[in-house]
Every structure is written in structure tokens, then in C-alpha cells.
């Protein structure tokens, strides 16, 4: 354990705790202190911890990131900057958070169906704390960084869709870090009751040059026959550290589609879990990560089939260049009695340089006998025969390689259902590919 970094977080907690949201609610205060105690007993994970053996937090240990107190954001971020970050043609509802705090002036909520709540978590803790208590106190699959989030949680989104209601237009949550050295701990709660439907985009984007630490937790409750599509997009600054946990629990015949696209940050780690706690639930986990330079990107996923008749599909793809490193650890568990489970898991990786590296570990744990489960992983380079074919048709070498790499990424992007978001992701990915400028000449 690195006691220096642990003690720094503990001291920072004492500095800001009375100014954090929900400070007047005794159960919030108890939850914060209990989570801090659990973090203090453990400290930051090290390479000796199995789940962190390929991901070092030395960057986080070295720098003193400081939490910001609660309150409303007041910043120099402009509406034009917000518009530039939003996908073209994406209509819907927008909540903007600057340095972890809700910015009302930059947010925009359209007309919502009766009974739907889309609000700042900090505001909801003041106005309707009882509605949040059950979900904020849920510690299932919580990591030690998640405990740190509970201790410091600042603001985030509270989304509640009542029974049988569909929110047609996407709900876009945009987080921008502008403060150097800030530690930001967003907490999001998404609850879809029986038969409800919604699409939520969780989007992190910073100006280049901002070294910050984001430590986010999102909890998703998908009720019986409800459907949630959740897309997390990480475009944080190259100097940023981004840690996130997404934890879902699913009811009978519910449907969850999770997409994680990681493009930014010096160090990015996302843990995603889904518990299929009732019969015939369906989970789809898709991911795409692009890394270059000395970026490190890590995805840990867990799909827990606890009841019969569940279906899960998991497709993750990685493109690694420079001296970057990727980690994929995907685990599918089929518990006793979860008969007729149908699960498929795949992780495919493309290495564009000799120094790029990937550690991939797909896992199946099966404790039932009437199941259909498959998994696999691939690591490779571009097919030189395909490159030669495209060059023989007149494309430059860099363009041919970009075309093939783009096609590799498109398999994941096309799984996103919202067309404007899908087009936006494709633009971002193309812009990141080696040879992008040359490819633009052919557009």
C-alpha cells in the first residue's frame, strides 16, 4: 500500500466533506465516511492485486489531485464549445457538468414525458433524497476506486423513467474538466422501471493540456421488460487519468446495450458489470479502444448470469499504436440454475506498431449444464495482402492502411443505434487513425 497517496486522499476528504452535496442528509454522511474507511484500509490498488496486475496507478500516486467542493459550476466554457462537442444532428436533452458540477446555463432539457426525472444528482439530494437512498447505498461490484467515489461524489445525473414510459430523444451527459490538478468524482443513477425505455450518452471531454483525475461511477437499474442503451465516450485530455465503473442490474426480459468507446486520457480504466438477476434478460456489451503514444487503456467486464434463459453478447475491439498498451479482462459467469444461458464473448485487437502491446483475458465460468457459451480473442496486424490489393487500385500506402483500420473499428461503431451518435463516433475514430490526413484527401 502507498500510504502517502492514501493519507493525501484522507486529508483531502476532511477538507471538503462538509461542502459536498447531501451534507445535510445523515445517511449520505454515514455512507461517505464508511466508504472512506474502506478506502483507507486498502489504499490504491497495486500491481500485486490480480485485477490491477497490468495497470499501474503510479501516475495517480505521484500527483496530488484535489477535490473541488460542491455547488453550481461557473466557468469560461462557452455554448459554442459545447455545440462543437455534441454530435451533429443529435436532438435531445443535455446536462453539462464542468469540473464535476452541474452548469445550468449550458444545459438544455426539452419536453419530457410526465413523471420522468432528468436532473442534477446534487439537486436531487436536496429535493428528493429518499428517492436516491436505495441506489446510492448499493455497493454491488464496487471497486476500491468506487469507494473513493462514494466518499467524494460531487455531482452527476439522476435519471428516473417511470413504468411504461419511453424517452424518445437521447439524454446526453457531458462532463468537461478545466481545472488543473482537480479530482472529480461524478456519480450517475439511471433507473428504468418496468417497460420503460431510454438512451443515455455519458461523454467526457476536456481541453488539451488539462491534467485532471476523473473517477466516475454509474449505476443502472433496468426493470422488468425495460430497455436502456448506454454509451460512454471518453475523450479526455492526453494528460488526464480516467477511472470509471458502470454497474447494471437487470430484471426479467429486460434489455441493456452498453457501448464503451475510449479514445482519450493518459491512463483510462473502465469496469463494467451487468447482473442478469431475473429470467430471460438480455445484455449486450460493446467496446472500442484506440490508443497511441504511451496511452494505457484497460477494460474489465463482468456479465453475471444468475437466472435461466439469459442472453449476452460481448464484442470488444482495440486498435493500438505507438508504445501504447491495452488490457481487456472479460468474465462471463453462469451460476448454478441459470440453465438455457446463451453467451458469446469476443475481443479482437489490431496492433499497428511493434511497440504496442495488449493483454487480453476472456473468461467463462460455467456452473450449469444446459448452456451455450463461447468466447475468443485475437491479436494481429493488418493483412499485407489486403494492403497490397488496395494499393494496386491506386491508394497510397497510408490511405490503404487507414481504410482497413477504419473497417476494423466500424464493426463496433455500427452496433450503436442512435444514427447521429454513430456518425459522430466514426468521425472521431477516423480522425485518430494514422494516415487520417491522407484519407481526408480521398473523401
Tab-separated table of C-alpha atoms in Angstrom:
chain	number	residue	atom	x	y	z
A	1	UNK	CA	0.000	0.000	0.000
A	2	UNK	CA	1.217	3.500	-0.828
A	3	UNK	CA	0.411	5.255	2.454
A	4	UNK	CA	1.376	8.696	1.148
A	5	UNK	CA	-1.311	8.723	-1.558
A	6	UNK	CA	-3.848	7.169	0.854
A	7	UNK	CA	-3.175	9.799	3.504
A	8	UNK	CA	-3.429	12.543	0.895
A	9	UNK	CA	-6.923	11.441	-0.128
A	10	UNK	CA	-7.992	11.113	3.525
A	11	UNK	CA	-6.753	14.626	4.320
A	12	UNK	CA	-8.475	15.997	1.240
A	13	UNK	CA	-11.741	14.361	2.336
A	14	UNK	CA	-11.587	16.123	5.685
A	15	UNK	CA	-11.004	19.407	3.875
A	16	UNK	CA	-14.089	19.254	1.629
A	17	UNK	CA	-16.587	16.833	3.201
A	18	UNK	CA	-18.871	19.471	4.715
A	19	UNK	CA	-19.147	21.238	1.329
A	20	UNK	CA	-20.070	18.147	-0.687
A	21	UNK	CA	-23.653	17.546	-1.898
A	22	UNK	CA	-26.057	15.942	0.562
A	23	UNK	CA	-24.047	17.036	3.591
A	24	UNK	CA	-27.306	17.654	5.490
A	25	UNK	CA	-28.535	14.083	4.987
A	26	UNK	CA	-27.293	11.809	7.811
A	27	UNK	CA	-27.381	8.669	5.635
A	28	UNK	CA	-25.253	10.370	2.975
A	29	UNK	CA	-22.712	11.411	5.587
A	30	UNK	CA	-22.589	7.889	7.008
A	31	UNK	CA	-22.126	6.402	3.555
A	32	UNK	CA	-19.302	8.815	2.737
A	33	UNK	CA	-17.385	8.118	5.953
A	34	UNK	CA	-17.872	4.342	5.717
A	35	UNK	CA	-16.604	4.336	2.120
A	36	UNK	CA	-13.584	6.423	3.096
A	37	UNK	CA	-12.805	3.980	5.915
A	38	UNK	CA	-12.863	1.085	3.427
A	39	UNK	CA	-10.579	3.001	1.080
A	40	UNK	CA	-8.210	3.940	3.900
A	41	UNK	CA	-7.940	0.294	4.951
A	42	UNK	CA	-6.944	-0.724	1.450
A	43	UNK	CA	-5.308	2.255	-0.268
A	44	UNK	CA	-4.927	2.434	-4.023
A	45	UNK	CA	-4.613	-0.926	-5.812
A	46	UNK	CA	-1.124	-2.055	-6.788
A	47	UNK	CA	0.295	-4.446	-9.373
A	48	UNK	CA	0.078	-7.148	-6.698
A	49	UNK	CA	-3.739	-7.034	-6.923
A	50	UNK	CA	-4.909	-9.546	-9.555
A	51	UNK	CA	-7.360	-7.129	-11.159
A	52	UNK	CA	-4.659	-4.471	-11.460
A	53	UNK	CA	-1.616	-6.586	-12.369
A	54	UNK	CA	-1.351	-4.959	-15.821
A	55	UNK	CA	-2.386	-1.422	-14.855
A	56	UNK	CA	-0.194	0.760	-12.668
A	57	UNK	CA	-1.634	3.711	-10.749
A	58	UNK	CA	1.810	5.255	-10.233
A	59	UNK	CA	0.675	8.374	-12.110
A	60	UNK	CA	-2.159	8.815	-9.617
A	61	UNK	CA	0.129	8.187	-6.663
A	62	UNK	CA	2.670	10.784	-7.756
A	63	UNK	CA	0.385	13.755	-8.322
A	64	UNK	CA	-1.707	15.492	-5.666
A	65	UNK	CA	-5.139	15.825	-7.247
A	66	UNK	CA	-7.522	17.842	-5.073
A	67	UNK	CA	-11.304	17.567	-4.863
A	68	UNK	CA	-13.492	20.574	-5.575
A	69	UNK	CA	-16.321	21.489	-3.199
A	70	UNK	CA	-19.941	21.203	-4.286
A	71	UNK	CA	-22.031	23.974	-5.775
A	72	UNK	CA	-23.002	25.266	-9.159
A	73	UNK	CA	-20.321	25.491	-11.815
A	74	UNK	CA	-19.272	28.914	-13.011
A	75	UNK	CA	-16.714	28.672	-15.773
A	76	UNK	CA	-15.448	30.151	-19.011
A	77	UNK	CA	-16.773	27.252	-21.094
A	78	UNK	CA	-18.942	28.723	-23.852
A	79	UNK	CA	-22.081	27.450	-25.615
A	80	UNK	CA	-20.035	27.340	-28.844
A	81	UNK	CA	-17.601	24.899	-27.228
A	82	UNK	CA	-20.491	22.754	-26.058
A	83	UNK	CA	-22.012	22.756	-29.535
A	84	UNK	CA	-18.675	21.684	-31.025
A	85	UNK	CA	-18.529	18.668	-28.716
A	86	UNK	CA	-22.090	17.462	-29.371
A	87	UNK	CA	-22.770	15.039	-32.237
A	88	UNK	CA	-24.203	16.808	-35.294
A	89	UNK	CA	-27.925	16.322	-35.617
A	90	UNK	CA	-28.337	14.806	-32.147
A	91	UNK	CA	-31.593	16.121	-30.757
A	92	UNK	CA	-32.382	15.547	-27.146
A	93	UNK	CA	-31.699	16.558	-23.593
A	94	UNK	CA	-28.336	17.853	-22.406
A	95	UNK	CA	-26.883	18.095	-18.908
A	96	UNK	CA	-23.450	19.762	-18.735
A	97	UNK	CA	-21.062	19.337	-15.826
A	98	UNK	CA	-17.940	21.498	-15.584
A	99	UNK	CA	-15.260	20.278	-13.182
A	100	UNK	CA	-17.776	17.866	-11.728
A	101	UNK	CA	-20.521	20.407	-11.024
A	102	UNK	CA	-23.765	20.958	-12.900
A	103	UNK	CA	-23.756	24.018	-15.170
A	104	UNK	CA	-27.368	25.130	-15.606
A	105	UNK	CA	-26.587	27.810	-18.173
A	106	UNK	CA	-25.030	25.336	-20.576
A	107	UNK	CA	-27.596	22.570	-20.040
A	108	UNK	CA	-30.748	22.146	-22.086
A	109	UNK	CA	-33.744	19.999	-21.240
A	110	UNK	CA	-36.510	19.581	-23.784
A	111	UNK	CA	-40.028	18.414	-23.175
A	112	UNK	CA	-40.014	15.221	-21.139
A	113	UNK	CA	-42.871	12.737	-20.677
A	114	UNK	CA	-44.858	13.072	-17.465
A	115	UNK	CA	-43.094	11.641	-14.450
A	116	UNK	CA	-39.623	11.481	-15.995
A	117	UNK	CA	-36.804	12.990	-13.933
A	118	UNK	CA	-33.580	14.196	-15.578
A	119	UNK	CA	-31.737	16.297	-13.035
A	120	UNK	CA	-28.534	17.081	-11.235
A	121	UNK	CA	-27.802	14.478	-8.570
A	122	UNK	CA	-26.758	17.228	-6.155
A	123	UNK	CA	-30.106	18.975	-6.635
A	124	UNK	CA	-31.973	15.693	-6.193
A	125	UNK	CA	-30.116	15.046	-2.935
A	126	UNK	CA	-31.604	18.295	-1.660
A	127	UNK	CA	-35.124	17.936	-3.062
A	128	UNK	CA	-35.873	14.179	-3.105
A	129	UNK	CA	-33.155	12.395	-1.088
A	130	UNK	CA	-35.365	9.420	-0.178
A	131	UNK	CA	-35.758	8.510	-3.863
A	132	UNK	CA	-31.981	8.133	-4.213
A	133	UNK	CA	-31.044	6.368	-0.989
A	134	UNK	CA	-31.619	2.780	-2.143
A	135	UNK	CA	-29.487	3.242	-5.245
A	136	UNK	CA	-26.686	5.325	-3.744
A	137	UNK	CA	-26.199	2.769	-0.988
A	138	UNK	CA	-25.992	-0.153	-3.427
A	139	UNK	CA	-22.413	-1.382	-3.207
A	140	UNK	CA	-22.659	-4.354	-5.569
A	141	UNK	CA	-19.470	-4.858	-7.605
A	142	UNK	CA	-17.974	-1.732	-6.061
A	143	UNK	CA	-14.209	-1.399	-6.524
A	144	UNK	CA	-11.866	0.414	-4.165
A	145	UNK	CA	-11.874	3.373	-6.586
A	146	UNK	CA	-15.665	3.168	-6.410
A	147	UNK	CA	-15.423	3.519	-2.630
A	148	UNK	CA	-13.353	6.650	-3.188
A	149	UNK	CA	-16.123	7.909	-5.467
A	150	UNK	CA	-18.751	7.304	-2.780
A	151	UNK	CA	-16.692	9.261	-0.258
A	152	UNK	CA	-16.148	12.236	-2.583
A	153	UNK	CA	-19.114	12.012	-5.026
A	154	UNK	CA	-19.775	15.516	-6.193
A	155	UNK	CA	-22.498	15.738	-8.806
A	156	UNK	CA	-23.841	13.778	-11.739
A	157	UNK	CA	-27.143	12.796	-13.278
A	158	UNK	CA	-30.292	11.436	-11.697
A	159	UNK	CA	-32.446	9.835	-14.402
A	160	UNK	CA	-35.688	8.123	-13.498
A	161	UNK	CA	-38.090	6.814	-16.142
A	162	UNK	CA	-41.398	5.562	-14.699
A	163	UNK	CA	-43.275	2.428	-15.681
A	164	UNK	CA	-44.173	2.087	-19.340
A	165	UNK	CA	-42.680	5.443	-20.400
A	166	UNK	CA	-40.273	5.885	-23.310
A	167	UNK	CA	-37.902	8.850	-23.538
A	168	UNK	CA	-37.550	9.017	-27.297
A	169	UNK	CA	-34.696	11.503	-27.610
A	170	UNK	CA	-31.276	10.656	-26.125
A	171	UNK	CA	-30.157	12.106	-22.807
A	172	UNK	CA	-26.639	13.494	-23.242
A	173	UNK	CA	-24.466	13.917	-20.131
A	174	UNK	CA	-21.382	15.993	-20.939
A	175	UNK	CA	-18.502	16.273	-18.444
A	176	UNK	CA	-15.729	18.800	-19.050
A	177	UNK	CA	-12.653	19.175	-16.849
A	178	UNK	CA	-10.973	22.583	-16.977
A	179	UNK	CA	-9.215	22.825	-13.583
A	180	UNK	CA	-5.602	21.705	-13.466
A	181	UNK	CA	-4.973	19.091	-10.802
A	182	UNK	CA	-8.659	18.583	-9.996
A	183	UNK	CA	-10.012	15.304	-8.653
A	184	UNK	CA	-13.559	14.899	-9.987
A	185	UNK	CA	-15.897	12.162	-8.768
A	186	UNK	CA	-19.139	12.095	-10.818
A	187	UNK	CA	-21.956	9.767	-9.742
A	188	UNK	CA	-24.828	8.901	-12.089
A	189	UNK	CA	-28.017	6.974	-11.304
A	190	UNK	CA	-30.198	5.671	-14.129
A	191	UNK	CA	-33.418	3.874	-13.177
A	192	UNK	CA	-35.845	2.486	-15.772
A	193	UNK	CA	-38.976	0.970	-14.266
A	194	UNK	CA	-40.992	-1.866	-15.824
A	195	UNK	CA	-41.424	-1.388	-19.567
A	196	UNK	CA	-39.539	1.942	-19.659
A	197	UNK	CA	-37.024	2.860	-22.381
A	198	UNK	CA	-34.259	5.460	-22.724
A	199	UNK	CA	-30.903	6.157	-24.361
A	200	UNK	CA	-28.144	7.807	-22.283
A	201	UNK	CA	-24.826	9.138	-23.568
A	202	UNK	CA	-22.116	9.624	-20.914
A	203	UNK	CA	-19.474	11.806	-22.524
A	204	UNK	CA	-16.169	13.043	-21.086
A	205	UNK	CA	-14.195	15.702	-22.986
A	206	UNK	CA	-11.531	18.196	-21.885
A	207	UNK	CA	-9.375	20.851	-23.494
A	208	UNK	CA	-5.877	19.532	-24.253
A	209	UNK	CA	-3.328	20.289	-21.558
A	210	UNK	CA	-5.632	19.775	-18.556
A	211	UNK	CA	-4.187	17.184	-16.171
A	212	UNK	CA	-7.106	16.007	-14.049
A	213	UNK	CA	-8.302	12.854	-12.326
A	214	UNK	CA	-11.841	11.690	-13.108
A	215	UNK	CA	-13.243	8.840	-11.009
A	216	UNK	CA	-16.826	8.170	-12.146
A	217	UNK	CA	-19.452	5.642	-11.070
A	218	UNK	CA	-22.713	4.982	-12.923
A	219	UNK	CA	-25.415	2.651	-11.630
A	220	UNK	CA	-28.133	1.430	-13.981
A	221	UNK	CA	-31.323	-0.350	-12.936
A	222	UNK	CA	-33.228	-1.927	-15.826
A	223	UNK	CA	-36.659	-3.076	-14.656
A	224	UNK	CA	-38.795	-5.896	-15.999
A	225	UNK	CA	-39.206	-5.635	-19.782
A	226	UNK	CA	-37.395	-2.276	-19.757
A	227	UNK	CA	-34.642	-1.243	-22.195
A	228	UNK	CA	-31.630	1.013	-21.695
A	229	UNK	CA	-28.974	1.889	-24.260
A	230	UNK	CA	-25.946	3.447	-22.572
A	231	UNK	CA	-22.950	4.828	-24.452
A	232	UNK	CA	-19.834	6.027	-22.631
A	233	UNK	CA	-17.402	8.112	-24.653
A	234	UNK	CA	-14.017	9.048	-23.191
A	235	UNK	CA	-12.306	11.941	-24.992
A	236	UNK	CA	-10.402	13.340	-22.027
A	237	UNK	CA	-7.167	15.278	-22.454
A	238	UNK	CA	-3.956	13.333	-23.166
A	239	UNK	CA	-2.720	14.275	-19.678
A	240	UNK	CA	-5.847	13.073	-17.846
A	241	UNK	CA	-6.405	9.994	-15.685
A	242	UNK	CA	-9.837	8.470	-16.247
A	243	UNK	CA	-11.269	5.740	-13.991
A	244	UNK	CA	-14.892	4.630	-14.304
A	245	UNK	CA	-17.277	1.967	-13.058
A	246	UNK	CA	-20.593	1.114	-14.712
A	247	UNK	CA	-22.760	-1.335	-12.805
A	248	UNK	CA	-26.139	-2.584	-14.062
A	249	UNK	CA	-28.783	-4.850	-12.587
A	250	UNK	CA	-31.406	-6.296	-14.904
A	251	UNK	CA	-34.956	-7.520	-14.373
A	252	UNK	CA	-36.971	-10.189	-16.214
A	253	UNK	CA	-36.900	-9.830	-20.023
A	254	UNK	CA	-35.002	-6.541	-19.735
A	255	UNK	CA	-32.534	-5.346	-22.352
A	256	UNK	CA	-29.262	-3.497	-21.759
A	257	UNK	CA	-26.990	-2.280	-24.554
A	258	UNK	CA	-23.693	-0.878	-23.248
A	259	UNK	CA	-21.140	0.777	-25.527
A	260	UNK	CA	-17.754	1.974	-24.247
A	261	UNK	CA	-15.568	4.000	-26.613
A	262	UNK	CA	-12.197	5.022	-25.171
A	263	UNK	CA	-10.085	7.492	-27.107
A	264	UNK	CA	-8.621	9.853	-24.501
A	265	UNK	CA	-6.579	10.064	-21.342
A	266	UNK	CA	-3.024	9.090	-20.456
A	267	UNK	CA	-4.471	6.292	-18.318
A	268	UNK	CA	-8.032	5.044	-18.781
A	269	UNK	CA	-9.669	2.181	-16.942
A	270	UNK	CA	-13.357	1.202	-17.099
A	271	UNK	CA	-15.035	-1.571	-15.115
A	272	UNK	CA	-18.427	-2.670	-16.474
A	273	UNK	CA	-20.671	-5.215	-14.774
A	274	UNK	CA	-24.170	-6.433	-15.527
A	275	UNK	CA	-26.128	-8.739	-13.234
A	276	UNK	CA	-28.879	-10.650	-15.037
A	277	UNK	CA	-30.875	-11.216	-11.870
A	278	UNK	CA	-34.118	-12.413	-13.493
A	279	UNK	CA	-35.134	-14.796	-16.295
A	280	UNK	CA	-34.692	-14.046	-19.985
A	281	UNK	CA	-32.711	-10.836	-19.571
A	282	UNK	CA	-30.516	-9.710	-22.463
A	283	UNK	CA	-27.185	-7.883	-22.128
A	284	UNK	CA	-25.088	-6.549	-24.997
A	285	UNK	CA	-21.659	-5.124	-24.161
A	286	UNK	CA	-19.694	-3.478	-26.948
A	287	UNK	CA	-16.393	-1.648	-26.734
A	288	UNK	CA	-13.825	0.090	-28.884
A	289	UNK	CA	-10.492	1.467	-27.698
A	290	UNK	CA	-7.909	3.407	-29.669
A	291	UNK	CA	-4.576	4.240	-28.082
A	292	UNK	CA	-1.314	5.719	-29.307
A	293	UNK	CA	1.852	7.239	-27.868
A	294	UNK	CA	2.195	5.964	-24.307
A	295	UNK	CA	-1.526	5.726	-23.560
A	296	UNK	CA	-2.759	2.895	-21.358
A	297	UNK	CA	-6.363	1.753	-21.717
A	298	UNK	CA	-7.958	-1.005	-19.634
A	299	UNK	CA	-11.429	-2.589	-19.738
A	300	UNK	CA	-12.644	-5.077	-17.140
A	301	UNK	CA	-16.105	-6.533	-17.716
A	302	UNK	CA	-18.329	-8.998	-15.851
A	303	UNK	CA	-21.614	-10.455	-17.093
A	304	UNK	CA	-23.275	-12.410	-14.290
A	305	UNK	CA	-25.965	-14.854	-15.453
A	306	UNK	CA	-27.839	-15.600	-12.228
A	307	UNK	CA	-31.178	-16.811	-13.663
A	308	UNK	CA	-32.285	-19.101	-16.507
A	309	UNK	CA	-32.798	-18.102	-20.117
A	310	UNK	CA	-30.420	-15.126	-20.196
A	311	UNK	CA	-28.590	-13.983	-23.323
A	312	UNK	CA	-25.378	-11.972	-23.505
A	313	UNK	CA	-23.283	-10.762	-26.400
A	314	UNK	CA	-19.946	-9.047	-25.861
A	315	UNK	CA	-17.811	-7.578	-28.646
A	316	UNK	CA	-14.707	-5.522	-27.824
A	317	UNK	CA	-12.163	-4.302	-30.347
A	318	UNK	CA	-8.867	-2.499	-29.788
A	319	UNK	CA	-6.518	-0.564	-32.074
A	320	UNK	CA	-3.113	0.136	-30.548
A	321	UNK	CA	-0.296	2.209	-31.997
A	322	UNK	CA	2.998	3.717	-30.797
A	323	UNK	CA	4.083	2.399	-27.411
A	324	UNK	CA	0.533	2.157	-26.092
A	325	UNK	CA	-0.801	-0.699	-24.019
A	326	UNK	CA	-4.255	-2.201	-23.865
A	327	UNK	CA	-5.831	-4.523	-21.325
A	328	UNK	CA	-9.042	-6.487	-21.749
A	329	UNK	CA	-10.311	-8.744	-18.986
A	330	UNK	CA	-13.782	-10.060	-19.751
A	331	UNK	CA	-15.519	-12.509	-17.451
A	332	UNK	CA	-18.819	-14.299	-18.009
A	333	UNK	CA	-20.244	-16.232	-15.068
A	334	UNK	CA	-23.131	-18.715	-15.411
A	335	UNK	CA	-24.393	-19.547	-11.945
A	336	UNK	CA	-25.986	-22.836	-10.801
A	337	UNK	CA	-29.553	-22.995	-12.071
A	338	UNK	CA	-29.008	-20.462	-14.857
A	339	UNK	CA	-29.988	-23.047	-17.463
A	340	UNK	CA	-30.510	-22.169	-21.139
A	341	UNK	CA	-27.991	-19.343	-20.885
A	342	UNK	CA	-26.701	-18.221	-24.281
A	343	UNK	CA	-23.450	-16.232	-24.070
A	344	UNK	CA	-20.842	-15.174	-26.606
A	345	UNK	CA	-17.757	-13.085	-25.923
A	346	UNK	CA	-15.110	-11.819	-28.352
A	347	UNK	CA	-12.112	-9.498	-28.064
A	348	UNK	CA	-10.177	-8.627	-31.232
A	349	UNK	CA	-7.079	-6.437	-31.312
A	350	UNK	CA	-5.103	-4.751	-34.043
A	351	UNK	CA	-1.503	-3.773	-33.316
A	352	UNK	CA	-0.239	-1.026	-35.638
A	353	UNK	CA	3.311	-0.821	-34.298
A	354	UNK	CA	5.996	-3.112	-32.933
A	355	UNK	CA	5.932	-1.452	-29.510
A	356	UNK	CA	2.168	-1.613	-28.965
A	357	UNK	CA	1.013	-4.258	-26.507
A	358	UNK	CA	-2.217	-5.953	-25.484
A	359	UNK	CA	-3.061	-8.235	-22.575
A	360	UNK	CA	-6.356	-9.977	-23.234
A	361	UNK	CA	-8.087	-12.465	-20.989
A	362	UNK	CA	-11.595	-13.632	-21.914
A	363	UNK	CA	-13.016	-15.949	-19.268
A	364	UNK	CA	-16.008	-18.253	-18.917
A	365	UNK	CA	-17.069	-19.679	-15.543
A	366	UNK	CA	-19.928	-22.123	-16.016
A	367	UNK	CA	-21.770	-23.819	-13.152
A	368	UNK	CA	-24.835	-25.031	-15.120
A	369	UNK	CA	-25.006	-27.840	-17.683
A	370	UNK	CA	-27.652	-26.757	-20.198
A	371	UNK	CA	-25.955	-23.700	-21.688
A	372	UNK	CA	-24.474	-22.425	-24.948
A	373	UNK	CA	-21.342	-20.360	-24.297
A	374	UNK	CA	-18.398	-19.386	-26.496
A	375	UNK	CA	-15.524	-16.965	-26.203
A	376	UNK	CA	-12.361	-15.995	-28.027
A	377	UNK	CA	-9.661	-13.405	-28.540
A	378	UNK	CA	-7.425	-12.412	-31.442
A	379	UNK	CA	-4.319	-10.230	-31.730
A	380	UNK	CA	-2.834	-9.370	-35.096
A	381	UNK	CA	-1.602	-6.805	-37.608
A	382	UNK	CA	-3.086	-5.509	-40.821
A	383	UNK	CA	-3.242	-8.081	-43.592
A	384	UNK	CA	-0.471	-7.112	-46.006
A	385	UNK	CA	-2.277	-8.899	-48.857
A	386	UNK	CA	-5.269	-6.592	-48.355
A	387	UNK	CA	-2.960	-3.565	-48.169
A	388	UNK	CA	-1.341	-4.682	-51.442
A	389	UNK	CA	-4.768	-5.116	-53.060
A	390	UNK	CA	-5.853	-1.577	-52.179
A	391	UNK	CA	-2.514	-0.149	-53.315
A	392	UNK	CA	-2.926	-1.968	-56.626
A	393	UNK	CA	-6.181	0.007	-57.006
A	394	UNK	CA	-4.292	3.295	-56.703
A	395	UNK	CA	-4.468	4.085	-52.977
A	396	UNK	CA	-1.394	5.360	-51.174
A	397	UNK	CA	0.028	3.038	-48.524
A	398	UNK	CA	-1.112	5.228	-45.591
A	399	UNK	CA	-4.604	5.541	-47.031
A	400	UNK	CA	-4.901	1.807	-47.636
A	401	UNK	CA	-3.938	1.100	-44.026
A	402	UNK	CA	-6.410	3.692	-42.727
A	403	UNK	CA	-9.217	2.209	-44.816
A	404	UNK	CA	-8.598	-1.260	-43.387
A	405	UNK	CA	-8.270	0.029	-39.824
A	406	UNK	CA	-11.462	2.031	-40.161
A	407	UNK	CA	-13.278	-1.075	-41.385
A	408	UNK	CA	-12.000	-2.964	-38.316
A	409	UNK	CA	-13.426	-0.282	-35.992
A	410	UNK	CA	-16.716	0.018	-37.857
A	411	UNK	CA	-17.867	-3.405	-36.652
A	412	UNK	CA	-18.234	-1.945	-33.157
A	413	UNK	CA	-19.495	1.514	-34.126
A	414	UNK	CA	-22.338	0.066	-36.207
A	415	UNK	CA	-23.773	-1.561	-33.086
A	416	UNK	CA	-24.717	1.909	-31.732
A	417	UNK	CA	-28.383	2.513	-32.545
A	418	UNK	CA	-28.574	6.346	-32.469
A	419	UNK	CA	-27.580	7.371	-36.008
A	420	UNK	CA	-26.149	10.857	-35.175
A	421	UNK	CA	-24.011	9.349	-32.406
A	422	UNK	CA	-22.874	6.566	-34.718
A	423	UNK	CA	-21.778	9.110	-37.351
A	424	UNK	CA	-20.037	11.200	-34.679
A	425	UNK	CA	-18.080	8.205	-33.388
A	426	UNK	CA	-16.976	7.297	-36.891
A	427	UNK	CA	-15.668	10.839	-37.441
A	428	UNK	CA	-13.732	10.743	-34.165
A	429	UNK	CA	-12.226	7.365	-34.943
A	430	UNK	CA	-11.202	8.328	-38.473
A	431	UNK	CA	-9.549	11.496	-37.146
A	432	UNK	CA	-7.453	9.381	-34.773
A	433	UNK	CA	-6.206	6.886	-37.335
A	434	UNK	CA	-2.667	7.034	-38.736
A	435	UNK	CA	-2.914	8.464	-42.249
A	436	UNK	CA	-6.116	10.351	-41.425
A	437	UNK	CA	-4.956	13.447	-43.335
A	438	UNK	CA	-4.186	11.397	-46.402
A	439	UNK	CA	-7.531	9.645	-46.075
A	440	UNK	CA	-9.261	13.040	-45.990
A	441	UNK	CA	-7.922	13.807	-49.449
A	442	UNK	CA	-9.987	10.900	-50.799
A	443	UNK	CA	-13.199	11.949	-49.030
